[in-house]
Amino acid sequence: MGIHGLSKVIGDNAKEAIKEDNIKNYFGRKIAIDAHLMGMFYRTLRMVDNGIKPVYVFDGKPPTLKSGELAKRLQRRKEATASKEEAEEVGDQEAIDRFSRRTVKITPEHNAECKKLLQLLGIPYVDAPCEAEAQCAALAKAGKVYAAGSEDMDTLTFGSPILLRHLTFSEAKNMPISEFSLKKTLDGLGFTMDEFVDLCILLGCDYCDSIRNIGPTRAVSLIREYKNIETIIKNLDTNRYPIPEHWPYKDARELFLKPVVTDPDTIEIKWESPNVEGLVDFLVREKGFSEERVRKGCERLEKNLKSATQGRLDSFFTIMPSADKKRKAEEASGSKGKKKPAPAAKGKPAAGRGRPRK
Amino acid sequence: MLEARLQTGSLPKKILEAVKELINDANFDCSDNGIALQAMDNSHVALVALLLRHEGFEPYRCDRSLALGVNLVSLSKILRCAGNDDIITIKADDNGDVLSLTFENAENDRISEYELKLMDIDSEHLGIPDTAYDAVVQMSSNEFFRICKDLGNISDSVQIDVTKEGVKFSVKGELGTGSVTLMQTANIDKEDEATLIELQQNVSLNFSLKYLTNFTKATPLSTRVSLSMSGEVPLLVEYKMEAGYIRYYLAPKIGEDN
């Protein structure tokens, strides 16, 4: 799914591009969310509780290039079903849970139910003509939303300026949100967008194979040296690194750089009051949710919709590049990567890469 | 190298109290002008800008600009060890990794020395444009503290309306409503308590009381506070000190915009 190993490549080459932050600090942000998820009601509530304004984006027709990937996924699902049955026979509950999650396929009925739920909640959604990640990226690029929320790293490859991961994870997991900045990724790697897309194809994407035996480190250095896949192919020792026979990397590149999306300017995004009775009807009578929880949830939705949103300083003042590069002695050392501030300083993880205190 | 000496221990203690709730870590930017600090809170809603001009120190020496990255909780722990009348000397080497603090008590000839480990802090610096504000209210800092405290019991946000007659702080909460109005003071006999308004245009803005209450931690630094406001721009709350200032910027709450 997404781009193979991209988050690690970014972590190694452009550490500044990633920051972890608490969901609470995303209040007031509009975020386009790639809609393949479950437990939509509570997750949406959690986001709204934190002042986030979600817009869901649904997948359209998969691009033909993806058929190979989809076939693989079907295969995996079949295997998972088999393993699940096996686990059931042995009675291994953990394994049953694990495999049953893998057998899930999003059906058109499921999508229709999600949309119905969103309508009742008053949360907007967008039907992407093709890949949802691409549409999310287009919305973020056009400034319609602050960021794209997705687990798939290829959202960055599709050009989303900011990608948020772990946004829809449940509260119980207590995972901080990972924010990836495309610009800082490109700066850190020293790549143009075109070079970055070619890098992602080499790393392995959903749309075509990659070259065998080329791992992330080699992929980065190849792009750094040769700038694009065409030149790499010319210079590569094809005995050691066999180029796939039929390799539609150009089509994949085209797909990333010019994805099929609906023009964001034609999309109107509007948050409305929830339809309480409709929700009770749907969730309680049809889906067996607890009526009390649904009504409580609706109250929260309405409250958050009505109260004024806290503004942010960065929308009024401009952030200047940090001019002062101090204590550079440590700047280059390898230790900084793993150093995280002590939990006591519960704030911005960007701060506190200092030398260990006490 | 930096070397700066302060005649009273109480000043840095009060300053720390005024910033440490909002920010965890910050760089003290030292130059021959003095010591400055600018930092935003985690959620980028408020910003603190502090300036201590070199005149406030005796003596003050800073040969080369340097940024001292400090964990404010740690610094305040050390400053707690200083007496209010102690003379405080701070020192840092150009490429050093500690900030040394010396507290001298003249009365009982006591000298205490501490070293605080410095940190690398990647802070985002904000460019703050010069703004001609529509309304500037100067008032007693104690009065402002009290208003924030009182109204904070009722709601988490306050509406501030400024007209040429006066300034009104009003809240709506679940239990009911409340408001405090200060009239523009005509006679300026009691300089510290006067409410003065410079107005280009009426303003009406909403702010988080949680943050405002936080800002009033600076009350001991000055008897006066000024609130500068314009429609849809951050509020500036300024406490002036003898040789410097502490300024807080707060983004307004914005009504539905979709």
XYZ file of C-alpha atoms in Angstrom:
616
model
C 0.000 0.000 0.000
C 1.332 3.407 -0.846
C 5.056 3.701 -1.341
C 7.255 0.975 -0.001
C 9.502 2.230 2.796
C 9.003 5.905 1.989
C 8.464 6.993 5.564
C 11.809 5.497 6.504
C 13.539 7.167 3.556
C 12.123 10.495 4.666
C 13.071 9.809 8.259
C 16.645 9.078 7.198
C 17.086 11.845 4.671
C 14.774 14.640 5.693
C 14.105 14.337 9.370
C 12.787 17.903 9.545
C 9.925 16.882 7.259
C 8.280 14.787 9.957
C 6.848 16.062 13.137
C 4.700 14.350 15.666
C 1.934 16.205 17.330
C -1.051 15.643 19.499
C -4.415 15.531 17.783
C -5.492 18.400 20.031
C -3.189 20.739 18.183
C -5.072 20.289 14.928
C -8.175 22.168 16.042
C -9.742 24.357 13.414
C -7.948 22.525 10.597
C -9.885 21.280 7.625
C -8.570 17.917 6.596
C -9.392 15.757 3.598
C -9.533 12.138 4.633
C -9.046 9.142 2.497
C -12.224 7.262 3.353
C -11.372 3.609 3.658
C -11.901 3.178 7.321
C -14.159 1.582 9.808
C -15.768 2.773 12.977
C -16.499 5.977 11.152
C -19.007 7.333 13.657
C -16.740 7.407 16.711
C -13.634 8.355 14.811
C -15.401 11.262 13.210
C -16.669 12.346 16.609
C -13.176 12.168 18.005
C -11.876 14.438 15.276
C -14.765 16.870 15.636
C -14.264 16.875 19.407
C -10.748 18.030 18.797
C -12.004 20.816 16.579
C -10.938 19.203 13.305
C -13.182 19.618 10.293
C -13.028 16.432 8.277
C -13.983 15.996 4.617
C -14.082 12.393 3.518
C -12.916 11.399 0.072
C -14.079 8.130 -1.465
C -12.217 6.084 -4.028
C -13.583 6.007 -7.539
C -12.618 3.630 -10.293
C -9.150 2.214 -9.689
C -6.637 3.091 -12.401
C -5.951 0.196 -14.758
C -2.318 0.240 -13.685
C -3.424 -0.846 -10.262
C -4.909 -4.144 -11.475
C -1.724 -6.027 -10.635
C -1.697 -4.639 -7.114
C -5.399 -5.337 -6.683
C -4.935 -8.917 -7.817
C -2.201 -9.290 -5.206
C -4.506 -7.911 -2.546
C -7.246 -10.335 -3.577
C -4.727 -13.123 -3.262
C -3.707 -11.920 0.196
C -7.323 -11.765 1.231
C -7.845 -15.340 0.096
C -4.807 -16.443 2.047
C -6.010 -14.566 5.087
C -9.401 -16.224 4.852
C -7.732 -19.603 4.731
C -5.463 -18.764 7.651
C -8.391 -17.451 9.580
C -10.273 -20.683 9.122
C -7.211 -22.556 10.221
C -6.871 -20.345 13.298
C -10.507 -20.867 14.083
C -9.996 -24.596 14.073
C -7.080 -24.293 16.458
C -8.971 -21.677 18.467
C -6.196 -19.054 18.392
C -8.220 -15.924 19.105
C -5.423 -13.474 18.447
C -4.722 -14.960 15.060
C -8.437 -15.012 14.230
C -8.657 -11.308 14.921
C -5.546 -10.579 12.948
C -6.639 -12.505 9.904
C -10.233 -11.413 9.993
C -9.068 -7.837 9.693
C -7.228 -8.795 6.543
C -10.237 -10.402 4.984
C -12.185 -7.163 4.983
C -13.084 -5.869 1.606
C -14.833 -2.591 1.186
C -17.989 -3.268 -0.753
C -20.093 -0.708 -2.589
C -22.781 -1.302 0.069
C -20.330 -0.408 2.804
C -19.393 2.798 0.999
C -23.037 3.685 0.549
C -23.646 3.226 4.245
C -20.666 5.395 5.124
C -21.992 8.119 2.860
C -25.420 7.890 4.376
C -23.911 8.192 7.827
C -21.833 11.210 6.804
C -24.858 12.908 5.331
C -26.744 12.434 8.579
C -23.757 13.704 10.546
C -23.544 16.800 8.373
C -19.958 15.964 7.404
C -19.089 16.632 3.761
C -17.664 14.018 1.435
C -16.248 13.976 -2.049
C -16.401 11.183 -4.598
C -13.053 10.964 -6.291
C -13.151 10.003 -9.955
C -10.210 7.703 -9.355
C -7.813 7.385 -6.409
C -8.974 8.994 -3.158
C -5.402 9.863 -2.120
C -4.953 11.830 -5.317
C -8.146 13.772 -4.718
C -7.158 14.479 -1.101
C -3.817 15.744 -2.335
C -5.538 17.969 -4.905
C -7.782 19.482 -2.217
C -4.801 20.193 0.012
C -2.777 21.608 -2.868
C -5.608 23.960 -3.774
C -5.790 25.177 -0.183
C -9.320 23.831 0.274
C -8.042 21.899 3.267
C -4.977 22.175 5.448
C -3.778 18.627 4.921
C -4.613 15.200 3.580
C -5.242 12.531 6.171
C -4.251 9.083 4.966
C -2.171 6.111 5.963
C -0.880 5.796 2.412
C 2.404 7.538 1.865
C 1.687 7.969 -1.833
C -0.533 10.884 -0.876
C 2.737 12.838 -0.725
C 3.729 11.508 -4.127
C 0.420 12.801 -5.435
C 1.602 16.221 -4.301
C -0.155 16.864 -1.007
C 1.813 19.617 0.753
C 1.054 18.026 4.118
C 0.165 14.446 4.966
C -1.182 13.420 8.344
C -0.927 9.814 9.420
C -2.574 8.086 12.368
C -5.342 10.664 12.337
C -8.097 8.125 12.483
C -6.454 5.766 14.903
C -8.494 5.156 17.941
C -7.925 7.098 21.100
C -6.975 3.964 22.966
C -3.818 3.603 20.923
C -2.840 7.095 21.947
C -0.653 7.524 18.912
C 0.578 10.987 18.115
C -0.215 12.251 14.657
C 2.691 12.154 12.231
C 2.803 15.166 10.024
C 4.856 14.923 6.833
C 5.770 18.036 4.919
C 6.329 17.560 1.193
C 8.407 20.695 0.867
C 10.719 19.741 3.696
C 10.951 16.223 2.285
C 12.077 17.599 -1.060
C 14.457 20.056 0.630
C 15.921 17.341 2.803
C 16.473 14.995 -0.118
C 17.527 17.812 -2.401
C 15.102 16.512 -5.041
C 12.649 18.167 -7.398
C 9.089 16.887 -7.424
C 9.803 14.920 -10.640
C 12.818 13.282 -9.044
C 10.810 12.496 -5.935
C 8.114 10.769 -7.991
C 10.744 8.667 -9.738
C 12.209 7.811 -6.353
C 8.808 6.623 -5.155
C 8.439 4.430 -8.231
C 11.836 2.886 -7.515
C 10.884 2.315 -3.894
C 7.792 0.453 -5.047
C 4.347 1.874 -5.583
C 0.903 0.440 -6.250
C 1.088 1.034 -9.988
C 4.084 -0.834 -11.307
C 6.902 -3.098 -10.233
C 10.216 -1.797 -9.033
C 13.678 -2.963 -9.986
C 14.741 -5.977 -8.015
C 17.709 -5.630 -5.646
C 17.362 -1.877 -5.391
C 16.628 -0.922 -1.843
C 15.795 2.489 -0.437
C 19.392 3.650 0.016
C 20.395 2.696 -3.506
C 17.214 4.203 -4.913
C 18.003 7.557 -3.296
C 21.588 7.575 -4.499
C 20.599 6.510 -8.035
C 18.119 9.358 -8.345
C 20.649 11.729 -6.848
C 23.189 10.698 -9.482
C 21.035 10.245 -12.561
C 17.964 12.382 -11.837
C 15.415 10.137 -13.562
C 14.571 6.541 -14.309
C 15.426 6.807 -18.032
C 19.005 7.769 -17.259
C 19.232 5.206 -14.509
C 18.221 2.453 -16.925
C 20.929 3.552 -19.367
C 23.593 3.375 -16.690
C 22.478 0.393 -14.702
C 24.171 -2.966 -14.681
C 21.106 -4.884 -15.805
C 22.615 -8.226 -14.891
C 22.667 -7.327 -11.246
C 19.561 -5.186 -11.400
C 17.172 -6.704 -13.948
C 14.704 -4.186 -15.284
C 11.169 -5.639 -15.256
C 10.179 -6.840 -18.685
C 7.032 -4.856 -19.045
C 7.618 -1.783 -16.930
C 5.051 1.000 -17.245
C 7.002 3.397 -15.029
C 6.193 6.254 -17.367
C 2.503 5.658 -16.923
C 2.929 5.476 -13.153
C 4.841 8.738 -13.214
C 2.099 10.323 -15.295
C -0.462 9.045 -12.828
C 1.336 10.661 -9.895
C 2.069 13.941 -11.613
C -1.244 14.327 -13.444
C -3.749 12.213 -11.569
C -7.377 12.070 -12.577
C -9.121 14.293 -10.038
C -12.121 16.535 -9.861
C -11.090 20.190 -10.046
C -11.040 21.290 -6.382
C -12.452 24.689 -7.308
C -15.685 23.050 -8.413
C -16.079 21.248 -5.098
C -18.052 22.932 -2.367
C -17.260 21.751 1.142
C -19.799 22.532 3.811
C -20.302 21.313 7.369
C -23.864 21.209 8.572
C -25.859 20.383 11.661
C -26.388 16.689 12.236
C -29.774 15.123 11.618
C -30.320 13.695 15.082
C -33.505 11.695 14.475
C -32.122 10.359 11.225
C -28.970 9.219 13.018
C -30.928 7.550 15.793
C -33.051 5.776 13.185
C -30.045 4.621 11.230
C -27.526 3.807 13.941
C -29.802 2.638 16.742
C -32.659 0.896 14.904
C -30.652 -0.460 11.975
C -27.159 -0.878 13.397
C -27.807 -1.549 17.050
C -25.825 1.375 18.513
C -26.727 2.583 21.969
C -29.244 5.393 21.654
C -27.769 7.326 24.538
C -24.305 7.357 23.000
C -25.625 8.431 19.637
C -27.621 11.310 21.115
C -24.668 12.399 23.246
C -22.480 12.297 20.172
C -24.918 14.489 18.276
C -24.857 17.046 21.063
C -21.093 17.184 20.854
C -21.254 17.606 17.093
C -23.662 20.492 17.347
C -21.738 22.182 20.124
C -18.483 22.030 18.213
C -20.141 23.332 15.106
C -21.615 26.316 16.852
C -18.724 27.499 18.994
C -16.285 29.910 17.418
C -13.052 28.359 16.262
C -9.807 29.344 17.870
C -7.604 30.976 15.262
C -3.907 30.318 14.873
C -1.066 32.775 14.842
C 0.584 31.204 11.843
C -2.366 32.216 9.712
C -1.700 35.864 10.639
C 2.051 35.983 11.016
C 4.570 34.464 8.659
C 6.921 31.794 9.837
C 10.477 32.787 9.129
C 13.117 30.192 8.419
C 15.043 29.664 11.619
C 18.006 31.913 11.048
C 20.032 30.874 14.005
C 21.796 27.602 13.522
C 23.307 27.277 16.892
C 25.190 24.536 18.630
C 25.985 23.213 15.189
C 28.569 20.908 16.685
C 25.816 18.450 17.408
C 23.823 19.299 14.312
C 25.538 16.733 12.144
C 25.955 14.001 14.677
C 23.931 10.854 14.301
C 22.508 10.893 17.779
C 19.826 13.411 17.025
C 17.588 11.038 15.151
C 16.485 8.950 18.027
C 16.557 11.613 20.669
C 13.063 12.553 21.734
C 12.317 15.056 24.454
C 11.410 13.617 27.801
C 7.673 13.108 28.126
C 7.653 15.786 30.802
C 8.098 18.340 28.053
C 4.875 17.134 26.535
C 4.991 19.700 23.828
C 6.321 20.007 20.395
C 8.650 17.161 19.747
C 10.623 19.370 17.420
C 11.874 21.139 20.481
C 14.225 19.517 22.864
C 16.740 17.757 20.729
C 19.225 19.065 23.185
C 21.823 17.166 24.990
C 20.339 14.968 27.632
C 19.364 16.705 30.773
C 20.198 15.005 34.042
C 30.634 35.232 25.465
C 27.784 36.599 27.514
C 28.001 38.099 30.938
C 25.100 39.965 32.491
C 24.434 41.067 36.013
C 21.055 41.878 37.470
C 20.609 43.781 40.692
C 17.476 41.990 41.826
C 16.736 38.321 41.834
C 13.023 38.914 41.752
C 12.924 40.130 38.136
C 14.039 36.930 36.403
C 11.829 34.921 38.742
C 8.787 36.944 37.762
C 9.671 36.716 34.094
C 9.932 32.953 34.280
C 6.568 32.764 36.003
C 5.137 34.822 33.181
C 6.305 32.537 30.370
C 6.740 29.024 31.643
C 3.077 28.073 31.527
C 2.879 28.869 27.830
C 6.122 27.453 26.538
C 8.372 24.587 27.534
C 11.601 25.330 25.747
C 12.867 28.495 24.158
C 15.968 30.200 22.894
C 17.189 33.280 24.682
C 18.723 35.291 21.865
C 21.521 37.369 23.293
C 23.100 40.237 21.401
C 24.698 43.558 22.272
C 21.171 45.034 22.475
C 20.155 42.757 25.269
C 18.366 39.460 25.723
C 15.285 38.552 23.707
C 13.004 35.559 23.515
C 10.266 34.712 21.076
C 8.253 31.527 21.213
C 4.847 30.177 20.354
C 2.868 27.791 22.454
C 2.439 24.253 21.146
C -0.839 24.823 19.442
C 0.343 28.012 17.748
C -2.387 30.109 19.298
C -0.260 32.405 21.411
C 3.184 33.894 21.163
C 5.437 35.398 23.808
C 7.985 38.043 22.896
C 10.285 39.154 25.656
C 12.949 41.832 25.533
C 15.388 42.763 28.264
C 17.445 45.691 27.028
C 21.099 45.854 27.979
C 20.466 48.960 30.131
C 18.617 46.738 32.534
C 21.842 44.936 33.387
C 24.888 46.312 35.116
C 27.242 45.429 33.635
C 26.188 43.781 30.356
C 28.571 42.236 27.913
C 27.845 40.165 24.823
C 30.591 40.042 22.217
C 28.849 37.835 19.734
C 25.184 37.054 19.258
C 24.293 33.693 20.683
C 21.164 31.668 21.266
C 20.793 29.908 24.578
C 18.336 27.042 24.317
C 16.740 26.552 27.668
C 14.104 24.339 29.199
C 12.092 26.881 31.114
C 10.911 24.537 33.827
C 14.514 23.646 34.580
C 15.564 27.287 34.583
C 12.782 28.195 36.925
C 13.856 25.407 39.294
C 17.285 26.964 39.486
C 15.955 30.490 39.860
C 13.835 29.333 42.752
C 17.110 28.905 44.607
C 17.816 32.622 44.323
C 16.639 35.095 46.926
C 14.579 38.060 45.828
C 17.363 40.447 46.795
C 20.205 38.387 45.411
C 22.380 39.841 42.721
C 22.228 37.469 39.770
C 25.023 37.055 37.256
C 24.516 34.894 34.190
C 27.346 33.735 31.964
C 27.641 31.642 28.857
C 30.518 30.840 26.528
C 30.116 31.208 22.792
C 30.128 27.499 22.106
C 29.491 26.300 25.583
C 26.786 23.894 26.541
C 25.866 25.354 29.892
C 24.484 28.566 31.262
C 26.046 29.476 34.567
C 24.184 31.426 37.176
C 25.648 32.998 40.277
C 23.505 34.329 43.104
C 25.167 36.692 45.556
C 23.582 37.716 48.777
C 25.291 40.810 50.157
C 23.745 40.535 53.586
C 25.085 37.185 54.643
C 27.983 36.875 52.207
C 26.511 33.849 50.550
C 27.378 32.884 47.015
C 25.577 30.106 45.174
C 26.561 28.829 41.772
C 24.485 26.762 39.364
C 24.967 25.487 35.842
C 22.035 24.758 33.568
C 22.488 22.420 30.637
C 21.589 24.044 27.344
C 19.571 22.462 24.576
C 19.323 22.634 20.815
C 15.961 24.072 20.021
C 14.555 24.354 16.534
C 12.077 27.071 17.044
C 9.938 28.612 14.400
C 10.449 32.332 14.370
C 7.464 34.406 13.415
C 7.689 37.626 11.490
C 5.304 40.003 13.195
C 4.179 42.787 10.913
C 3.918 46.311 12.293
C 0.240 46.833 12.836
C -1.617 50.071 13.336
C -4.242 48.867 15.775
C -7.844 50.080 15.683
C -8.060 50.212 19.446
C -5.459 50.431 22.182
C -6.621 50.139 25.776
C -4.237 50.986 28.591
C -5.348 49.894 31.984
C -4.314 48.675 35.385
C -2.704 45.263 35.181
C -4.373 44.235 38.427
C -7.759 45.143 37.023
C -7.099 43.075 33.918
C -5.976 40.140 36.052
C -9.150 40.329 38.098
C -11.424 40.545 35.060
C -9.853 37.479 33.482
C -10.061 35.543 36.726
C -13.680 36.490 37.414
C -14.971 35.910 33.912
C -12.966 32.719 33.566
C -15.313 31.148 36.089
C -18.224 31.617 33.765
C -16.975 30.856 30.281
C -13.906 29.861 28.354
C -14.074 32.733 25.948
C -14.608 36.452 26.333
C -15.859 39.047 23.931
C -14.020 42.363 24.120
C -15.824 45.419 22.757
C -14.055 48.744 22.604
C -15.878 52.004 21.925
C -14.827 55.535 22.730
C -16.786 55.388 25.982
C -15.102 52.360 27.359
C -14.097 48.753 27.074
C -16.474 45.910 27.808
C -15.550 42.324 28.568
C -18.493 39.960 28.308
C -19.009 36.228 28.621
C -21.756 33.712 27.987
C -21.541 30.417 29.766
C -23.716 27.480 30.628
C -24.670 28.947 33.987
C -25.470 32.380 32.618
C -23.785 35.553 31.443
C -21.550 38.260 32.841
C -19.758 41.433 31.863
C -17.345 44.029 33.168
C -17.201 47.505 31.659
C -14.420 49.981 32.283
C -15.178 53.568 31.354
C -12.489 55.720 29.855
C -11.123 57.652 32.846
C -11.476 61.424 32.621
C -9.132 62.541 35.362
C -5.734 61.010 35.364
C -4.917 61.519 39.019
C -4.376 57.900 39.777
C -2.043 57.117 36.962
C -1.819 53.431 37.731
C -5.536 52.830 37.724
C -6.628 54.951 34.775
C -8.250 53.363 31.768
C -7.146 55.091 28.592
C -8.459 54.320 25.141
C -7.023 55.299 21.792
C -9.568 54.456 19.176
C -9.570 54.567 15.376
C -12.538 52.305 15.019
C -14.772 50.268 17.323
C -13.703 46.674 17.713
C -15.431 43.544 18.900
C -13.379 40.391 19.212
C -13.481 36.992 20.906
C -10.583 35.491 22.800
C -9.849 32.435 24.865
C -9.904 33.259 28.569
C -7.599 30.384 29.313
C -4.835 32.132 27.394
C -5.635 35.603 28.715
C -5.504 34.279 32.263
C -2.150 32.798 31.423
C -0.882 36.174 30.238
C -1.879 37.786 33.511
C 0.902 35.791 35.163
C 2.973 38.811 34.070
C 0.988 41.135 36.346
C 3.792 41.426 38.942
C 6.086 42.826 36.230
C 4.139 46.004 35.636
C 1.309 48.017 37.118
C 0.019 48.754 33.637
C -1.025 46.613 30.720
C -2.038 47.577 27.209
C -4.393 45.651 24.952
C -4.069 46.427 21.249
C -6.759 45.158 18.924
C -7.916 45.272 15.324
C -10.621 43.259 13.635
C -9.507 39.701 12.839
C -5.883 40.084 13.844
C -4.147 38.769 16.931
C -4.530 40.694 20.155
C -1.377 42.223 21.597
C -1.120 42.291 25.377
C 1.907 44.221 26.542
C 3.487 44.647 29.950
C 6.214 47.270 29.905
C 9.152 46.904 32.224
C 11.819 49.387 33.165
C 14.207 48.215 30.505
C 12.182 46.055 28.211
C 8.801 44.442 27.775
C 6.899 41.227 27.662
C 4.385 40.969 24.835
C 1.823 38.307 24.262
C 0.016 37.795 20.992
C -3.198 35.811 20.902
C -5.072 34.672 17.814
C -8.774 35.564 18.017
C -11.575 33.066 17.972
C -13.261 33.182 14.617
C -16.920 32.587 13.860
C -18.043 30.001 11.333
C -16.355 30.624 8.045
C -17.538 27.785 5.881
